[in-house]
Amino acid sequence: MKIHSLDAYPVFDSRGNPTIECEATLADGTRGLGVVPSGASTGQYEALELRDNDPRRFRGRSVFQAIENIQTRLAPAVVGMDVEDQRAVDLRMIQVDGTPNKSALGANAILAVSMAVAAAAANHRRQPLHQSLGEGRGTLLPLPEIQIIGGGAHANWRTDIQDFLLIATGAQSFAEVMEITFNVYHACGDLLKQRRRYYGLADEGGYWPEFDSNEEALTLLVEAINRAGYTPGVEASIALDIAASDLFDPSTGRYRLELDQCELNSHEFVDRMIDWCERYPVISIEDPAADTDVAGWQRFQAALGHRVQVVGDDLFTTNPARIREGIAHRLANAVLIKLNQIGTVTETLDAIRLTQAAGWLPVISARSGETEDAFISHLAVATNAGQLKVGSFARSERMVKWNEVIRIERQLGNRARFIGKGIYAPLANGKTGSS
Ligand code: PGA
Ligand code: ZN
C-alpha cells in the first residue's frame, strides 16, 4: 500500500514546548500519527533536534523550519513509497538529509515521519503497533524502571543526580509492578512531606525534593521501600540515572557534585558511584561516567558489571555505530534506547537488535519532554526488550505508557510473558561481565 500524503503541524509536549506531529495518509485512506518527544539533558552525540532559535517566537523553541522540511523535502521523497517497507522509507529520508546527524532537515522532522509511517502500516494491517513492528514475535512485557525522585536538569539541579528510580524486582506480574510502585511512590511522598523535604513534582512526575546531600535521596528511598512494607533489594530495588556528562568538565577532567560540595577526578567519582551501589540496593545504574570518560566507564564496568546493570544513555545515544564500539571495548552491559536520539524507527530497531545480539540489555526510554503517545510501550513489547523507563507514576504523559502495557497484555492474552527480574539473568551468568 502506497503512502499518499504527509501532513505536519506543531503540537506541544509535556513541558509545553512546541514539537512536531505528522499524519501519514495511505492510498486507501488509512492514517497513522507520529509525534516526537524532546530531552533536556541531551547527549552531545544525539541526532540534531532542529529548533528555529528565533527569540521572538516560543523563546526560540518553535519548529516551523523542521515542519517545512517535512512538507517540501521529505514528503516529495516518500510519497508513493510502500508503507510496509519501513527500512526503505527511513533510508530514503536519511539520504535526502545527507548528514551523519540529520542536521540538514532535523531528526525531529525525520522521526515524526518515520513514526507516522510505522503507525499507518500497523493500521493498514489492522494490527496493534507492537504486533506490526515486531512481526508478531513480541510477547515479553517490560519490567519498568520508575522514577520516584527527580533531580538534575529535570528539577533545577536540586540534586546533582538526575533520577532515583524503583525497579519492582519482587513482582511476578506487570500488575504487581504497578502495585509495588504505587505503594513506594506514595510512601516516599508521605516521608518527604513529614520531613518538610517536599517541594513539588519534577519534569517526569517524580518528587522534586529539598535535600542537603545526594545520598539523602538514597537513604529516603530505602526508608520509603521499608515503609511500604517491602524488603529493599528483594521486592523493590533502586536504579539510578547519574547523567554524569552533565556533571563533568571536559577541560579539567573533573566532576562536580554541587550538593555534596566536592570536585572529583574520574577515579574518585566512579569510586563514589561504586560505593553507592555497594551500600544501597542498587540494581541498575545509568551514565555513571561522562560520555567522553572512557576510562571511567571501564572502571565501573570492571568493578560491578557482573552484578549491576550498567546502562549507557549519553554514551551511546541509540547510535548503532557507538553501541558497536562500546561492546568491543566492554564499556557497559546495557543500552538506553530513545527514538529521537537517532531519528528513525529503523535505526532504533537496529540498535536494539545489536544490543541483544551481544547479550546486552536494552532499556526502552521516554524523554523528559513527552507526549500523550505510547509508541515506546509497543516498541518495548515488539522487540522483547524486557525493560521500559518512562519517568514516574504520575502525570498522564507517563501513565499513558504504563496503561498501554496493561492494554497490550490483554491483547496478547495467554501469549503474554512476564519474567520480571529474570531479565537480569545474563548479568549473573557473566555473559555480559567484565572478564
Ligand atoms: P532527557 O532525560 O530526556 O532529559 O535526556 C532522560 C534521561 O536522561 O534518561
Ligand atoms: Zn539518562
Coordinates of C-alpha atoms and ligand atoms in Angstrom, one line a residue:
M1 CA 0.0 0.0 0.0
K2 CA 1.4 3.4 -1.0
I3 CA 1.9 6.5 1.1
H4 CA -0.4 9.1 -0.4
S5 CA 0.4 12.2 1.6
L6 CA 2.0 13.6 4.8
D7 CA 0.6 16.4 6.9
A8 CA 2.8 18.0 9.6
Y9 CA 2.0 20.7 12.2
P10 CA 3.2 21.9 15.6
V11 CA 1.7 20.4 18.8
F12 CA 3.1 20.7 22.4
D13 CA 5.0 18.4 24.7
S14 CA 4.6 17.8 28.4
R15 CA 6.7 20.9 29.2
G16 CA 4.5 23.0 26.9
N17 CA 7.3 23.3 24.3
P18 CA 6.4 23.1 20.6
T19 CA 7.0 19.7 18.9
I20 CA 6.0 18.0 15.6
E21 CA 3.1 15.8 14.8
C22 CA 2.9 14.1 11.4
E23 CA 0.0 12.4 9.9
A24 CA 0.6 9.9 7.1
T25 CA -2.3 9.0 4.9
L26 CA -2.2 6.0 2.6
A27 CA -3.7 5.5 -0.8
D28 CA -6.7 3.7 0.7
G29 CA -7.3 6.5 3.3
T30 CA -5.7 4.7 6.2
R31 CA -3.9 7.1 8.5
G32 CA -1.1 7.0 11.1
L33 CA 0.2 9.6 13.6
G34 CA 3.7 10.2 14.7
V35 CA 4.6 12.7 17.5
V36 CA 8.1 13.5 18.7
P37 CA 9.4 13.8 22.3
S38 CA 12.3 16.1 23.5
G39 CA 15.1 15.7 26.0
A40 CA 16.5 18.3 28.5
S41 CA 19.8 16.5 29.4
T42 CA 20.6 15.7 25.8
G43 CA 23.8 13.9 24.9
Q44 CA 26.3 15.6 22.6
Y45 CA 26.3 12.7 20.2
E46 CA 22.5 12.8 19.6
A47 CA 21.0 13.5 16.2
L48 CA 20.1 17.1 15.9
E49 CA 16.7 18.4 17.1
L50 CA 16.0 21.3 14.7
R51 CA 14.6 24.4 16.5
D52 CA 14.1 27.8 14.9
N53 CA 16.2 29.7 17.6
D54 CA 14.2 32.8 16.9
P55 CA 13.9 34.5 20.3
R56 CA 10.7 36.3 19.2
R57 CA 8.8 33.0 18.8
F58 CA 8.4 30.5 21.6
R59 CA 11.7 31.6 23.2
G60 CA 13.5 30.2 20.2
R61 CA 11.9 26.7 20.6
S62 CA 9.5 26.8 17.6
V63 CA 9.8 24.0 15.0
F64 CA 8.5 25.8 11.9
Q65 CA 11.6 25.1 9.7
A66 CA 11.5 21.4 10.6
I67 CA 7.8 21.2 9.6
E68 CA 8.6 23.0 6.4
N69 CA 11.3 20.4 5.7
I70 CA 8.7 17.7 6.0
Q71 CA 6.4 19.4 3.6
T72 CA 9.0 20.4 1.0
R73 CA 11.8 17.8 1.3
L74 CA 10.6 14.6 3.0
A75 CA 7.0 14.4 1.6
P76 CA 8.1 14.5 -2.1
A77 CA 10.7 11.8 -1.3
V78 CA 8.5 9.3 0.5
V79 CA 5.0 9.8 -1.1
G80 CA 4.4 6.9 -3.4
M81 CA 6.7 4.5 -1.4
D82 CA 5.4 1.3 0.1
V83 CA 4.2 1.9 3.7
E84 CA 5.2 -1.7 4.6
D85 CA 8.9 -1.1 3.8
Q86 CA 9.8 1.0 6.8
R87 CA 13.5 0.5 6.2
A88 CA 13.3 1.8 2.6
V89 CA 11.4 4.9 3.8
D90 CA 13.8 5.6 6.6
L91 CA 16.9 5.1 4.4
R92 CA 15.4 7.4 1.8
M93 CA 14.9 10.2 4.4
I94 CA 18.5 9.6 5.7
Q95 CA 19.7 10.0 2.1
V96 CA 17.7 13.2 1.5
D97 CA 19.1 14.7 4.7
G98 CA 22.6 13.6 3.7
T99 CA 24.3 14.4 7.1
P100 CA 25.6 12.0 9.7
N101 CA 23.5 13.5 12.5
K102 CA 20.4 14.6 10.5
S103 CA 21.3 18.2 11.0
A104 CA 20.1 19.3 7.5
L105 CA 16.4 18.5 7.9
G106 CA 16.3 17.8 11.7
A107 CA 15.9 14.4 13.4
N108 CA 12.6 15.7 14.8
A109 CA 11.3 16.1 11.3
I110 CA 12.6 12.7 10.1
L111 CA 11.4 10.9 13.2
A112 CA 7.8 12.3 13.0
V113 CA 7.5 10.9 9.5
S114 CA 9.2 7.6 10.5
M115 CA 6.8 7.0 13.4
A116 CA 3.7 8.1 11.4
V117 CA 4.7 5.6 8.7
A118 CA 5.0 2.8 11.3
A119 CA 1.7 3.7 12.7
A120 CA 0.0 3.8 9.3
A121 CA 1.5 0.4 8.4
A122 CA 0.0 -1.1 11.6
N123 CA -3.4 0.4 10.9
H124 CA -3.3 -0.8 7.3
R125 CA -2.5 -4.3 8.6
R126 CA -5.3 -3.9 11.2
Q127 CA -2.8 -4.9 13.8
P128 CA -1.7 -3.2 17.1
L129 CA 1.6 -1.4 16.7
H130 CA 3.5 -4.0 18.8
Q131 CA 2.4 -6.8 16.5
S132 CA 3.1 -4.9 13.3
L133 CA 6.5 -3.6 14.5
G134 CA 7.6 -6.9 15.9
E135 CA 6.1 -9.0 13.1
G136 CA 4.2 -10.9 15.7
R137 CA 7.2 -12.0 17.7
G138 CA 6.8 -9.6 20.6
T139 CA 5.3 -11.2 23.7
L140 CA 7.5 -10.1 26.6
L141 CA 6.0 -7.4 28.9
P142 CA 8.7 -5.0 30.1
L143 CA 10.0 -4.6 33.7
P144 CA 9.6 -0.9 34.4
E145 CA 12.2 1.5 35.8
I146 CA 10.0 4.1 37.5
Q147 CA 11.3 7.4 38.8
I148 CA 10.5 8.2 42.4
I149 CA 12.6 11.3 42.9
G150 CA 13.8 13.6 40.1
G151 CA 16.8 15.9 40.1
G152 CA 19.5 17.3 37.8
A153 CA 18.2 19.1 34.6
H154 CA 14.7 18.0 35.5
A155 CA 14.5 19.8 38.8
N156 CA 16.6 22.9 38.5
W157 CA 19.6 20.9 39.9
R158 CA 18.1 20.4 43.3
T159 CA 20.1 17.2 43.4
D160 CA 23.1 16.6 41.1
I161 CA 21.9 13.0 40.4
Q162 CA 19.1 13.1 37.8
D163 CA 16.9 10.0 38.6
F164 CA 16.3 8.0 41.7
L165 CA 14.2 5.1 40.3
L166 CA 12.5 2.0 41.5
I167 CA 12.5 -1.5 40.0
A168 CA 9.9 -3.9 41.4
T169 CA 12.3 -6.8 41.5
G170 CA 9.8 -9.0 43.5
A171 CA 6.9 -8.6 41.1
Q172 CA 5.5 -11.7 39.5
S173 CA 3.3 -9.8 37.1
F174 CA 3.0 -6.4 35.4
A175 CA 0.0 -5.7 37.7
E176 CA 2.2 -6.4 40.7
V177 CA 4.8 -4.0 39.5
M178 CA 2.2 -1.3 39.3
E179 CA 1.0 -2.0 42.9
I180 CA 4.5 -2.1 44.4
T181 CA 5.4 1.1 42.6
F182 CA 2.2 2.8 43.7
N183 CA 2.9 1.9 47.3
V184 CA 6.6 3.0 47.3
Y185 CA 5.8 6.3 45.4
H186 CA 3.2 7.3 48.0
A187 CA 5.3 6.2 51.0
C188 CA 8.1 8.4 49.6
G189 CA 5.7 11.3 49.2
D190 CA 4.5 10.9 52.8
L191 CA 8.1 10.9 54.2
L192 CA 9.1 14.0 52.2
K193 CA 6.0 15.9 53.4
Q194 CA 6.5 14.8 57.0
R195 CA 10.1 16.0 56.9
R196 CA 9.3 19.2 55.1
R197 CA 11.5 18.0 52.2
Y198 CA 8.7 18.1 49.6
Y199 CA 9.0 20.8 47.1
G200 CA 6.8 19.6 44.2
L201 CA 6.9 17.3 41.2
A202 CA 9.9 17.3 38.8
D203 CA 9.6 17.2 35.0
E204 CA 9.0 13.4 34.8
G205 CA 6.5 13.3 37.7
G206 CA 8.8 12.1 40.4
Y207 CA 9.2 14.2 43.6
W208 CA 11.2 17.4 43.5
P209 CA 12.9 17.2 46.9
E210 CA 14.8 19.6 49.1
F211 CA 17.9 17.6 50.2
D212 CA 21.2 18.5 51.8
S213 CA 23.2 15.8 50.0
N214 CA 22.7 13.4 47.1
E215 CA 22.9 10.4 49.5
E216 CA 19.9 11.7 51.4
A217 CA 17.8 10.7 48.4
L218 CA 19.1 7.1 48.5
T219 CA 18.5 6.9 52.3
L220 CA 15.0 8.2 51.9
L221 CA 14.2 5.8 49.1
V222 CA 15.3 2.8 51.2
E223 CA 13.1 4.1 54.0
A224 CA 10.2 4.5 51.6
I225 CA 10.6 0.9 50.4
N226 CA 10.6 -0.3 54.1
R227 CA 7.6 2.0 55.0
A228 CA 5.6 0.5 52.1
G229 CA 6.2 -3.0 53.6
Y230 CA 8.9 -4.3 51.2
T231 CA 12.4 -5.6 51.7
P232 CA 14.9 -3.3 49.9
G233 CA 16.8 -5.2 47.3
V234 CA 14.3 -8.1 47.3
E235 CA 10.8 -6.9 46.4
A236 CA 11.9 -3.4 45.4
S237 CA 15.3 -2.3 44.3
I238 CA 16.9 1.0 43.3
A239 CA 18.0 2.2 39.9
L240 CA 20.0 5.4 39.3
D241 CA 20.5 7.7 36.3
I242 CA 23.5 9.8 37.2
A243 CA 23.6 11.6 33.9
A244 CA 27.2 12.2 34.6
S245 CA 28.0 14.0 31.4
D246 CA 26.1 17.0 33.0
L247 CA 28.5 16.9 36.0
F248 CA 31.7 16.7 34.0
D249 CA 34.0 19.4 32.9
P250 CA 36.0 18.1 29.9
S251 CA 38.5 20.9 30.2
T252 CA 39.6 19.9 33.7
G253 CA 38.6 16.2 33.5
R254 CA 36.8 16.6 36.8
Y255 CA 33.2 16.0 38.1
R256 CA 31.4 18.5 40.3
L257 CA 28.8 17.4 42.9
E258 CA 27.3 20.8 43.9
L259 CA 25.1 19.4 46.7
D260 CA 27.9 17.5 48.2
Q261 CA 30.3 20.4 47.7
C262 CA 33.0 18.4 46.1
E263 CA 35.0 18.1 42.9
L264 CA 36.3 14.6 42.0
N265 CA 38.6 13.2 39.3
S266 CA 37.4 10.3 37.2
H267 CA 38.7 7.6 39.6
E268 CA 37.3 9.3 42.6
F269 CA 33.9 9.9 41.0
V270 CA 33.5 6.4 39.7
D271 CA 34.6 5.0 43.1
R272 CA 31.9 7.1 44.7
M273 CA 29.3 5.6 42.3
I274 CA 30.6 2.1 43.1
D275 CA 30.4 2.8 46.8
W276 CA 26.7 3.9 46.5
C277 CA 25.9 0.7 44.6
E278 CA 27.6 -1.3 47.3
R279 CA 25.9 0.4 50.3
Y280 CA 22.4 0.7 48.8
P281 CA 20.3 -1.9 47.0
V282 CA 21.1 -0.5 43.5
I283 CA 20.5 -3.0 40.7
S284 CA 20.9 -0.6 37.7
I285 CA 22.9 2.5 37.1
E286 CA 22.8 4.7 34.0
D287 CA 25.6 7.1 32.8
P288 CA 27.9 6.6 35.9
A289 CA 30.6 8.3 33.9
A290 CA 30.6 11.1 31.3
D291 CA 30.2 10.2 27.6
T292 CA 33.9 11.1 26.9
D293 CA 35.3 9.5 30.1
V294 CA 36.0 6.0 28.6
A295 CA 38.4 5.0 31.5
G296 CA 35.6 5.9 33.9
W297 CA 33.2 3.6 32.2
Q298 CA 35.7 0.7 32.0
R299 CA 36.5 1.2 35.7
F300 CA 32.8 0.9 36.7
Q301 CA 32.0 -2.0 34.4
A302 CA 35.1 -4.0 35.6
A303 CA 34.1 -3.5 39.2
L304 CA 30.3 -4.1 39.2
G305 CA 29.3 -5.1 35.6
H306 CA 28.9 -8.8 36.8
R307 CA 26.0 -7.9 39.1
V308 CA 24.7 -4.4 38.3
Q309 CA 23.1 -3.3 35.1
V310 CA 25.4 -0.6 33.6
V311 CA 23.4 1.5 31.1
G312 CA 24.8 3.8 28.5
D313 CA 22.5 6.7 27.6
D314 CA 24.5 9.8 26.6
L315 CA 27.4 7.4 25.9
F316 CA 25.6 5.5 23.1
T317 CA 22.7 7.9 22.1
T318 CA 21.0 4.9 20.5
N319 CA 23.6 5.0 17.7
P320 CA 24.4 1.6 16.3
A321 CA 28.0 2.6 15.5
R322 CA 28.6 3.9 19.0
I323 CA 27.0 0.8 20.5
R324 CA 29.2 -1.4 18.4
E325 CA 32.3 0.4 19.8
G326 CA 31.0 0.2 23.3
I327 CA 30.5 -3.6 23.0
A328 CA 34.0 -4.0 21.6
H329 CA 35.5 -2.1 24.5
R330 CA 33.3 -3.5 27.2
L331 CA 32.2 -0.1 28.4
A332 CA 28.8 -1.2 29.8
N333 CA 26.3 -4.1 29.7
A334 CA 23.1 -2.3 28.7
V335 CA 21.9 0.4 26.3
L336 CA 19.2 3.1 26.8
I337 CA 17.1 3.3 23.7
K338 CA 15.5 6.6 22.7
L339 CA 14.0 7.0 19.2
N340 CA 14.8 10.7 18.9
Q341 CA 18.4 10.3 19.8
I342 CA 19.0 8.6 16.4
G343 CA 15.9 9.8 14.5
T344 CA 14.3 6.8 12.7
V345 CA 12.4 3.7 13.7
T346 CA 14.7 1.5 11.6
E347 CA 17.9 2.6 13.2
T348 CA 16.2 2.3 16.6
L349 CA 15.3 -1.3 15.8
D350 CA 18.9 -1.9 14.6
A351 CA 20.2 -0.5 17.9
I352 CA 18.0 -2.8 19.9
R353 CA 18.9 -5.9 17.9
L354 CA 22.6 -5.1 18.1
T355 CA 22.4 -4.8 21.8
Q356 CA 20.5 -8.1 22.2
A357 CA 22.9 -9.9 19.9
A358 CA 25.8 -9.0 22.2
G359 CA 23.9 -10.4 25.2
W360 CA 23.5 -6.9 26.5
L361 CA 20.2 -5.5 27.8
P362 CA 18.2 -2.7 26.0
V363 CA 16.1 -0.3 28.1
I364 CA 13.4 1.4 26.0
S365 CA 13.1 5.0 27.3
A366 CA 11.0 8.1 27.0
R367 CA 12.3 11.7 27.1
S368 CA 11.8 14.2 29.9
G369 CA 9.6 16.2 27.4
E370 CA 7.0 13.7 26.5
T371 CA 3.6 13.4 24.7
E372 CA 0.4 11.5 25.1
D373 CA 1.7 9.0 22.5
A374 CA 2.5 5.4 23.7
F375 CA 4.7 4.3 20.8
I376 CA 7.5 3.2 23.1
S377 CA 5.3 0.8 25.1
H378 CA 4.6 -1.0 21.8
L379 CA 8.3 -0.8 20.8
A380 CA 9.3 -2.5 24.1
V381 CA 6.9 -5.4 23.6
A382 CA 7.5 -5.7 19.8
T383 CA 11.3 -6.2 20.4
N384 CA 11.1 -8.3 23.6
A385 CA 13.4 -5.6 25.1
G386 CA 12.3 -6.5 28.6
Q387 CA 12.6 -3.1 30.2
L388 CA 10.8 0.3 29.9
K389 CA 11.7 3.6 31.5
V390 CA 9.2 6.5 31.1
G391 CA 9.6 8.6 34.2
S392 CA 7.3 8.4 37.3
F393 CA 4.0 7.1 38.4
A394 CA 2.1 10.4 37.9
R395 CA 1.2 12.7 35.1
S396 CA -0.7 11.4 32.0
E397 CA 2.2 11.6 29.6
R398 CA 3.9 9.0 31.8
M399 CA 0.8 7.0 32.9
V400 CA -0.3 6.6 29.2
K401 CA 2.8 4.4 28.7
W402 CA 2.2 2.2 31.7
N403 CA -1.6 2.0 30.9
E404 CA -0.7 1.0 27.3
V405 CA 1.3 -2.0 28.6
I406 CA -1.8 -3.1 30.5
R407 CA -3.8 -2.9 27.3
I408 CA -1.1 -4.8 25.3
E409 CA -1.1 -7.5 28.0
R410 CA -4.8 -8.0 27.5
Q411 CA -4.4 -8.1 23.7
L412 CA -1.7 -10.7 23.9
G413 CA -3.9 -12.9 26.2
N414 CA -2.1 -16.1 27.2
R415 CA 0.8 -15.3 24.9
A416 CA 1.9 -12.5 27.2
R417 CA 5.1 -13.3 29.2
F418 CA 6.5 -11.5 32.2
I419 CA 9.8 -12.6 33.6
G420 CA 10.4 -9.7 35.9
K421 CA 13.9 -9.6 37.3
G422 CA 14.7 -12.7 35.3
I423 CA 15.7 -10.2 32.6
Y424 CA 18.9 -9.6 34.6
A425 CA 19.9 -13.3 34.3
P426 CA 22.6 -12.6 31.6
L427 CA 24.4 -10.3 34.2
A428 CA 24.6 -13.1 36.8
N429 CA 25.7 -15.6 34.2
G430 CA 28.6 -13.4 33.4
K431 CA 27.6 -13.3 29.8
T432 CA 27.9 -9.6 29.8
G433 CA 30.5 -9.4 32.6
S434 CA 33.8 -7.7 32.5
S435 CA 36.3 -10.6 32.4
Ligands
PGA1 P1 16.2 13.6 29.0 O1 16.3 12.7 30.3 O2 15.1 13.1 28.2 O3 16.1 15.0 29.5 O4 17.5 13.4 28.2 C1 16.1 11.3 30.3 C2 17.4 10.5 30.6 O5 18.5 11.1 30.8 O6 17.4 9.3 30.6
ZN2 ZN 19.7 9.1 31.1

